[in-house]
Short mmCIF file of C-alpha atoms in Angstrom, two decimals:
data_model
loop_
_atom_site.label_atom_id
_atom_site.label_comp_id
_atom_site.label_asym_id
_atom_site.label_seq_id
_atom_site.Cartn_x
_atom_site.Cartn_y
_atom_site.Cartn_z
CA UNK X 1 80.48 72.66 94.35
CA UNK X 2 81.88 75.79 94.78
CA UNK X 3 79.52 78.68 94.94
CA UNK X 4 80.19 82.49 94.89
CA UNK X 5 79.83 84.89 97.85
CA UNK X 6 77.81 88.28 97.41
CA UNK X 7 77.81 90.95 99.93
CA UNK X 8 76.45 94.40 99.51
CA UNK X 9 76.90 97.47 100.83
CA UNK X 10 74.25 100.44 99.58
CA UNK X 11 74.97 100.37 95.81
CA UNK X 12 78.62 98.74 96.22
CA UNK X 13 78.83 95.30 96.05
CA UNK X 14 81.53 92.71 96.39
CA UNK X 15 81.84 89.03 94.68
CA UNK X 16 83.99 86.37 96.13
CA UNK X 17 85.11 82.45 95.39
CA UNK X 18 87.46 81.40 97.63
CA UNK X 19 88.76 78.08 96.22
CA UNK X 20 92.73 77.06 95.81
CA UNK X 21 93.28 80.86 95.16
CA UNK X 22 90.84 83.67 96.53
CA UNK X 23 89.00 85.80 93.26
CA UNK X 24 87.50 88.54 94.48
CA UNK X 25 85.45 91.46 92.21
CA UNK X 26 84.49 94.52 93.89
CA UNK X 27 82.07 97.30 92.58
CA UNK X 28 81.96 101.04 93.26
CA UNK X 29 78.64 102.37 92.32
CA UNK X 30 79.83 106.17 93.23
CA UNK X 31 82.74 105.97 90.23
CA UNK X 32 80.75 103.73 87.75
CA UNK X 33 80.39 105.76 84.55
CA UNK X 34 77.22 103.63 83.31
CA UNK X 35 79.20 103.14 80.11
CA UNK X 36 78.05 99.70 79.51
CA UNK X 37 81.23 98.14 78.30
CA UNK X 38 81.14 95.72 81.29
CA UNK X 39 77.65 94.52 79.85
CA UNK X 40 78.67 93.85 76.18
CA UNK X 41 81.72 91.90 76.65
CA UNK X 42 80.59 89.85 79.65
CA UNK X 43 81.40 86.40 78.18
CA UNK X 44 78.37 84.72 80.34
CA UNK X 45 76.21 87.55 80.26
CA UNK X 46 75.76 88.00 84.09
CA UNK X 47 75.71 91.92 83.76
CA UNK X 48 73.32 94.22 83.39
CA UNK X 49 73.24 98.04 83.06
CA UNK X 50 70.39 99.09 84.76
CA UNK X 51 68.17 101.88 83.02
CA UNK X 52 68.76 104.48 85.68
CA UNK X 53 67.82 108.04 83.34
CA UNK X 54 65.76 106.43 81.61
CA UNK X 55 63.77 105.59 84.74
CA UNK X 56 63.91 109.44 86.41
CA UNK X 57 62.14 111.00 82.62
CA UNK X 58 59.13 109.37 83.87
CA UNK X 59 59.33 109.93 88.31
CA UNK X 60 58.36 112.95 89.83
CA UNK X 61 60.02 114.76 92.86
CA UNK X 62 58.64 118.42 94.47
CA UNK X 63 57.09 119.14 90.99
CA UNK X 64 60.41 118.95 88.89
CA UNK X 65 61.48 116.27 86.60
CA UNK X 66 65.26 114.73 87.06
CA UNK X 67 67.62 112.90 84.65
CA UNK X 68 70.67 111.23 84.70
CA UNK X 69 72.94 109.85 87.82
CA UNK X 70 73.46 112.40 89.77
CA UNK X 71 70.10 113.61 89.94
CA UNK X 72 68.59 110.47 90.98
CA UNK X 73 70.76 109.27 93.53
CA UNK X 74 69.76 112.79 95.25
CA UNK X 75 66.26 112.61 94.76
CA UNK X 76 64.91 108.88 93.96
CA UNK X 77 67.05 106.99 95.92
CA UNK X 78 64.79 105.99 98.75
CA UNK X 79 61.99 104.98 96.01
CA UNK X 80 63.91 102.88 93.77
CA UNK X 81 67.15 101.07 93.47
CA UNK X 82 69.73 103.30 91.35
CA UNK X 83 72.75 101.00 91.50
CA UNK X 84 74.52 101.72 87.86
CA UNK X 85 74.87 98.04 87.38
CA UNK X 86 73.60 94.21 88.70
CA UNK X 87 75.66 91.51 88.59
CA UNK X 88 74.38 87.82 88.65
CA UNK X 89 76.51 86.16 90.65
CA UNK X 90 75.42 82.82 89.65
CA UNK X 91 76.27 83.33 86.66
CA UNK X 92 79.54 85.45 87.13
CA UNK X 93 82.73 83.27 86.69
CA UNK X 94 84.94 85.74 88.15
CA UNK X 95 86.94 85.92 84.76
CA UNK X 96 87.94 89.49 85.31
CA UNK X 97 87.19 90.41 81.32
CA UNK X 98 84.80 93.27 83.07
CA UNK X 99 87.45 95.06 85.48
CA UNK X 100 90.35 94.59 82.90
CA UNK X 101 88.06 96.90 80.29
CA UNK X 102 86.23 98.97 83.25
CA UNK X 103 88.04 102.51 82.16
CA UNK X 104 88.24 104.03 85.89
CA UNK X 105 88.37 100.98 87.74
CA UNK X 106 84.48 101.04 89.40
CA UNK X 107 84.65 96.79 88.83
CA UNK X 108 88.52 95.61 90.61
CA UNK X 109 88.93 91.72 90.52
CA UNK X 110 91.29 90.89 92.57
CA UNK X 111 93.31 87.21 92.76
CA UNK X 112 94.58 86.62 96.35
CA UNK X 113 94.43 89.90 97.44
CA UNK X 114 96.41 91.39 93.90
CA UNK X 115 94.49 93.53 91.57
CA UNK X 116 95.06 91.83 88.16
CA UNK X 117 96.07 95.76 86.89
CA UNK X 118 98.72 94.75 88.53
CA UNK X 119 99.44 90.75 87.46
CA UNK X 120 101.23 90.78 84.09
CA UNK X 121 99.10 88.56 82.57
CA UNK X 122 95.93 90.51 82.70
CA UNK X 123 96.13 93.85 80.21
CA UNK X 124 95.23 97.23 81.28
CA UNK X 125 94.50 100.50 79.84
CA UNK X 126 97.65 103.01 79.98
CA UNK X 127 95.36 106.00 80.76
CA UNK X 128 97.18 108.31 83.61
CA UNK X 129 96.55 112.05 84.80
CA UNK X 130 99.77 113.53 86.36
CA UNK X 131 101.00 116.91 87.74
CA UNK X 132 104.65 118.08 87.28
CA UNK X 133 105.65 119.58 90.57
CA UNK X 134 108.46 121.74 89.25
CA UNK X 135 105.91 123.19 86.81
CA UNK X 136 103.31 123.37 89.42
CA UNK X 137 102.77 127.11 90.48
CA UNK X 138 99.46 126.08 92.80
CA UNK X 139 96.99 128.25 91.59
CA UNK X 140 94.27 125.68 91.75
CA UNK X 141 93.11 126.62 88.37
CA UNK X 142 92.78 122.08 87.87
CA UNK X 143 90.96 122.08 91.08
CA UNK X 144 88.42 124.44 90.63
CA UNK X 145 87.96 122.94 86.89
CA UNK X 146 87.95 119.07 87.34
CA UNK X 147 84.74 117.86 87.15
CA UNK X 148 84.96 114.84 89.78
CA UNK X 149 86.66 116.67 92.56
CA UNK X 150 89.44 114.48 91.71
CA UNK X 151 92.24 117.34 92.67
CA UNK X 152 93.59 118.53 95.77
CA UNK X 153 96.08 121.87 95.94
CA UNK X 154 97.58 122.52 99.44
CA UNK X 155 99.32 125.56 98.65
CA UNK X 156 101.54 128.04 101.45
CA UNK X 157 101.72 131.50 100.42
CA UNK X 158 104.81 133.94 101.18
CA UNK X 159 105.21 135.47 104.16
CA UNK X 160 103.86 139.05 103.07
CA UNK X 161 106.82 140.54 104.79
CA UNK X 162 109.21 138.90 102.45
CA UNK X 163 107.48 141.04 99.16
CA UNK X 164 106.72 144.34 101.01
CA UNK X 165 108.85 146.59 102.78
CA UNK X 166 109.08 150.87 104.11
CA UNK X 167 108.18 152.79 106.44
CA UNK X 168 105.41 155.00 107.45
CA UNK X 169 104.60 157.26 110.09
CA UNK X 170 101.85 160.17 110.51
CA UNK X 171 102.19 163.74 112.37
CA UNK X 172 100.16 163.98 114.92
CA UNK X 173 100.42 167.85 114.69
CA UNK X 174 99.48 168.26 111.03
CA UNK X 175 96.87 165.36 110.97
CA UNK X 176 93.26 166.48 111.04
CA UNK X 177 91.62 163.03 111.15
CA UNK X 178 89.63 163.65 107.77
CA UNK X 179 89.81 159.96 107.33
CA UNK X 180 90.53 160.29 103.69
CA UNK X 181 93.52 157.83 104.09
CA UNK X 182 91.56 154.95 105.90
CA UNK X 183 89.04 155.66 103.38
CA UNK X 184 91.06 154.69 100.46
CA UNK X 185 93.75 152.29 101.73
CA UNK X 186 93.50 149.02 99.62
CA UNK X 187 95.10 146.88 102.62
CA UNK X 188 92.38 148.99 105.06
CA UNK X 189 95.39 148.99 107.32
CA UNK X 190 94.61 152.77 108.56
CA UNK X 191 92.09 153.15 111.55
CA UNK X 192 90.97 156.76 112.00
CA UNK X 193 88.96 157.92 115.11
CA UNK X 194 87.58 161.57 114.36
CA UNK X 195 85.69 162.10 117.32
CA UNK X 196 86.18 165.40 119.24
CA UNK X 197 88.07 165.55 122.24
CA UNK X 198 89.43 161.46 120.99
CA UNK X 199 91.16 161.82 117.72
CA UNK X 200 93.56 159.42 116.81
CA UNK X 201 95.10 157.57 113.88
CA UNK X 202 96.23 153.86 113.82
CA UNK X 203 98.02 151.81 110.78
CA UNK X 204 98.34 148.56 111.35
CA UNK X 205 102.24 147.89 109.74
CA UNK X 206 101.39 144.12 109.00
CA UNK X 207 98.68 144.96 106.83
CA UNK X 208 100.59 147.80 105.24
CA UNK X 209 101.90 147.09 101.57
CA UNK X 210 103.75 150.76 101.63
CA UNK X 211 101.87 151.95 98.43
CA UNK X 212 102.10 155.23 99.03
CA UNK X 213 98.16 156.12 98.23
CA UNK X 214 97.45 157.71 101.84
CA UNK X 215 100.43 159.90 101.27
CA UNK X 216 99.48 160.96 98.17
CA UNK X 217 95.54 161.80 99.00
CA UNK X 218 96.35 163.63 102.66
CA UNK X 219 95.60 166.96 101.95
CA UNK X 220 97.86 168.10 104.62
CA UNK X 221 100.67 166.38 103.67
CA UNK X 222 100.54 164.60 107.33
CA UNK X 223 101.76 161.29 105.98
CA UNK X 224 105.58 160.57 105.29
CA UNK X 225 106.17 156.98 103.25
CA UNK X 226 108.69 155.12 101.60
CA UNK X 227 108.53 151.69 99.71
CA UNK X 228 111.74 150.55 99.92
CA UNK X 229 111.12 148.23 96.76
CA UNK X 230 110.24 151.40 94.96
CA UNK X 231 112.86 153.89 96.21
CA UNK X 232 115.98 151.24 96.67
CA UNK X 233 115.91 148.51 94.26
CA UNK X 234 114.74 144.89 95.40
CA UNK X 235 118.28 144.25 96.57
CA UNK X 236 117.34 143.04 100.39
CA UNK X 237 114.45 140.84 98.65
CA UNK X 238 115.46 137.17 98.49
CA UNK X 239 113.81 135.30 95.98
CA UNK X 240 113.32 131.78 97.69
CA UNK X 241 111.28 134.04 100.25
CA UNK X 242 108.83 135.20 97.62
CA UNK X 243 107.63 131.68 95.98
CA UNK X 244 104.51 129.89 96.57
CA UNK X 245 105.27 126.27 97.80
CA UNK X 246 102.49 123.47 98.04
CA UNK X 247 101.05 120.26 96.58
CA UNK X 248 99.15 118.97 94.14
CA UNK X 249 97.64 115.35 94.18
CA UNK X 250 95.41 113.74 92.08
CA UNK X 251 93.00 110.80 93.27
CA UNK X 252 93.28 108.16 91.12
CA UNK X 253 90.13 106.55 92.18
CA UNK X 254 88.34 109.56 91.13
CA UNK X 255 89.85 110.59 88.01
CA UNK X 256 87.91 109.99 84.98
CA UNK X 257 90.98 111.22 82.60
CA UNK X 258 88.96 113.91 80.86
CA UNK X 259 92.13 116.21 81.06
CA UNK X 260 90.43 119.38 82.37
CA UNK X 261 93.20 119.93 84.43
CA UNK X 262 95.69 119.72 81.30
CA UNK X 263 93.39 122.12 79.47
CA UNK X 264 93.31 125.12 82.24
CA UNK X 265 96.65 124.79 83.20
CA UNK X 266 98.39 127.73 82.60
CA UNK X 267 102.16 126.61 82.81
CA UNK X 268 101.97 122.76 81.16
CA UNK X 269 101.87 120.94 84.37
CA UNK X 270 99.55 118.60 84.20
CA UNK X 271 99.35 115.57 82.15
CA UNK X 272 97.00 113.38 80.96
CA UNK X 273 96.08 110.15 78.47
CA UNK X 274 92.85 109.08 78.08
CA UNK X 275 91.70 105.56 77.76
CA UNK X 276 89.94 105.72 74.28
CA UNK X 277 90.16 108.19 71.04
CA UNK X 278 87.48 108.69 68.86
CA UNK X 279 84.38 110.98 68.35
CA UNK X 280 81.48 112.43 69.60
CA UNK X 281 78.24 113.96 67.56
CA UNK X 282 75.10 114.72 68.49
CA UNK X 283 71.69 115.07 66.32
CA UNK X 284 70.81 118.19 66.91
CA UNK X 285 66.94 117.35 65.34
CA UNK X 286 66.51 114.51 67.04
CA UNK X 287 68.22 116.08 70.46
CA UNK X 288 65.09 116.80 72.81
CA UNK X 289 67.33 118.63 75.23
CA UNK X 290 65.84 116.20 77.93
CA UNK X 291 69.46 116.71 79.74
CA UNK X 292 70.25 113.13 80.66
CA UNK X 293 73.73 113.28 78.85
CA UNK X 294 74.59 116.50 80.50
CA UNK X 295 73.78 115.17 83.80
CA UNK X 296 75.59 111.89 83.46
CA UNK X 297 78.92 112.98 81.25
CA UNK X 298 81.52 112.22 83.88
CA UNK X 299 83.58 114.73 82.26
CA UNK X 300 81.15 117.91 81.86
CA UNK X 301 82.12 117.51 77.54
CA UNK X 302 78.56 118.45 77.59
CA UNK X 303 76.31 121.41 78.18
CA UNK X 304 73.80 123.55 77.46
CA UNK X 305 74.44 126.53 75.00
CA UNK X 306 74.53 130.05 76.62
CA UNK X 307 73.24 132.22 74.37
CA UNK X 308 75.51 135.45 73.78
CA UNK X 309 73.41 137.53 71.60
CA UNK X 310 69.39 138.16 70.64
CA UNK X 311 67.36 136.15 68.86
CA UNK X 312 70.76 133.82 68.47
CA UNK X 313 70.23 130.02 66.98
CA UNK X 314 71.53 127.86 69.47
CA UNK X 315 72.13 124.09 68.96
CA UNK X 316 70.28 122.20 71.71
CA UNK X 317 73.79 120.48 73.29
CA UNK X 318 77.00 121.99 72.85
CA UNK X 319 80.39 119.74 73.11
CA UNK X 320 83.99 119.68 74.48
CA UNK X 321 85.02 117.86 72.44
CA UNK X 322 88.83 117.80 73.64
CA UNK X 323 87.58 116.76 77.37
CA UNK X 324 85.60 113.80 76.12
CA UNK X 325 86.88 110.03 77.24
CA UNK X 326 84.32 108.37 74.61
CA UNK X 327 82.79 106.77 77.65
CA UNK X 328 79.32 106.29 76.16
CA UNK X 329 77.35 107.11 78.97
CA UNK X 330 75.51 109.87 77.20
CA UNK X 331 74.70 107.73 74.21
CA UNK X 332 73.41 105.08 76.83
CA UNK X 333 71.18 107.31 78.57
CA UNK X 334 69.85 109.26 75.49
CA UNK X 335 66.41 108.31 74.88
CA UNK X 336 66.21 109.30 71.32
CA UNK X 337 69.38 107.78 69.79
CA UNK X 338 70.61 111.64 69.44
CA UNK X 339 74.39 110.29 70.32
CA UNK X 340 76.39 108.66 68.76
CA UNK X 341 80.26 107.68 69.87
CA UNK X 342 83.17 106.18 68.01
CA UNK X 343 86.00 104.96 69.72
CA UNK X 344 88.71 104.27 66.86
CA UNK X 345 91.79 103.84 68.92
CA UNK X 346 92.02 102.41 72.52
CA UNK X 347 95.33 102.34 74.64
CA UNK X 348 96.25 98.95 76.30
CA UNK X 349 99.37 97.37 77.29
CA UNK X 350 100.15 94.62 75.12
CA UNK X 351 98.41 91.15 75.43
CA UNK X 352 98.66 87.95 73.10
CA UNK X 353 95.42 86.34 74.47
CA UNK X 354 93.17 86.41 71.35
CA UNK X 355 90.32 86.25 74.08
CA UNK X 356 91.73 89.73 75.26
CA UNK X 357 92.27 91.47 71.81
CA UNK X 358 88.50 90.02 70.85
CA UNK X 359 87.38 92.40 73.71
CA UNK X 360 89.09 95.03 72.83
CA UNK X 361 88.05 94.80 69.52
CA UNK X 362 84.44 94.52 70.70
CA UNK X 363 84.46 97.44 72.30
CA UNK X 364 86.22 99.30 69.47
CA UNK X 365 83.09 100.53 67.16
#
């Protein structure tokens, strides 16, 4: 009889049956979501979602309570297991119905080496995240706002010669070395020595961006300047020297699809689709504002309110809506039922198997 192969690594784990072909499900506790749809559609029932927030409301670490993933992987992981999910590999039959419904890929079953995302006969969600390069200005607005770090920008500025250019010079026989200039210079491209006997005056023409403000506040007049911009026209300017080149890539492993990056962007770049549509509400009475959703939304959709004037009535949780994947991990960790999400529409490629659409449908609520 052949038997299935577990090896772990930390909180990753890999599955493997090597018969006529090789099956092969992997696990990636960092990306797991702790959605739970793995658990409920598991034909044989060999997963289980571990009760990981629920777990940290009742440990204790340096005098302050934690909740939700994050949280506990920092502080609790040396005193309990906080793996997102077990698998009973005795059990498992290595169908693949768990990594063909796993949203960002955290369970990959692979069939001789080939991830069934990409074997025909094995659906897939059509969820993406992409960046338009010829839209792209780099201004790292998506990097600083996605919430997995999912988002590189290597950007290369212009040279600073190719957007300023003049001239500048200072009389040594008017100049009294006030310092009023190196005082005020935004570039603080002006070095003045006023010491007796030692006076002297420096600008540093690389730093320089000719804007004429030393000029203008010498009280001697000592200062002659020109920005050639300014006085000629931009006609010796080249525009290809002037533009901001880079790149912008987006690991897929990381991406959660919350579109973040689509919401900040400020010229339509980016892209995304999101695995599931639906919707998201929270009990405000029954919320206890424990903060295990906030802590384990993959997507920060949820936070606390920041209250903007006195004595304001705040609602315990506020939403982003729009930046929500319908994941369920906050309604999974939420120990008073306060959540509650809908997913009404979910985007697969098609499938006939009436095995597959049964899944999809289960998972559909």
């Amino acid at each position: 009889m052949i038997k299935n192969k577990k090896e772990a690594i930390d909180n990753n784990f890999a599955i493997t049956r090597a018969a006529e072909e090789v099956r092969k499900l992997s696990f990636n506790d960092q990306i797991c979501l702790g959605c739970g749809v793995c658990e409920s559609t598991c034909p044989v029932e060999a997963i289980t979602l571990n009760p990981i927030a629920i777990d940290a409301r009742h440990r204790r670490s340096n005098d302050v309570y934690f909740s939700g993933h994050k949280k506990i992987a920092q502080n609790f992981h040396a005193e309990f297991d906080v793996q997102k999910i077990s698998i009973d590999e005795n059990k498992c039959v290595l169908c693949g119905m768990c990594s063909g419904l796993c949203p960002i890929d955290a369970l990959v079953l692979t069939i001789d080496d080939v991830p069934i995302s990409e074997i025909e006969a094995y659906p897939h969600y059509n969820s993406y995240s992409k960046i338009d390069d010829d839209k792209c200005i780099y201004c790292k607005r998506c990097e600083t706002a996605c919430p997995q770090d999912a988002i590189t920008v290597m950007r290369k500025l212009p040279e600073r010669q190719n957007l300023v250019s003049g001239e500048i010079s200072v009389s040594d026989d008017d100049c009294v070395y006030c310092g009023i200039c190196q005082e005020l210079c935004p570039a603080e491209a002006i070095v003045v020595d006023n010491t007796t006997g030692q006076e002297s005056i420096v600008i540093d023409k690389d730093k320089c961006v000719y804007c004429l403000v030393c000029k203008r506040a010498c009280p001697v007049d000592a200062i002659s300047a020109v920005c050639r911009a300014c006085s000629y026209g931009e006609y010796d300017f080249k525009a290809e020297d002037e533009v901001t080149t880079g790149s912008a890539v987006i690991d897929d492993e990381l991406c959660v699809y919350c579109g973040w990056c689509e919401g900040v962007c400020p010229t339509d770049a980016v892209e995304t689709n999101k695995p599931f549509k639906g919707t998201l509400e929270i009990d405000q009475e029954a919320c206890q504002t424990c903060g295990a959703c906030v802590d384990t939304c993959p997507c920060d959709a949820l936070a606390f309110p920041v209250s903007t004037a006195p004595g304001q009535r705040l609602d315990r949780i506020t939403k982003h809506d729009q930046y929500c994947i319908r994941c369920k991990a906050c309604a999974k960790v939420c120990p008073n039922g306060a959540i509650t999400v809908t997913r009404t529409e979910i985007d697969h490629t098609p499938i006939k198997s009436v095995t597959w659409l049964d899944a999809f449908d289960a998972i559909k609520n």
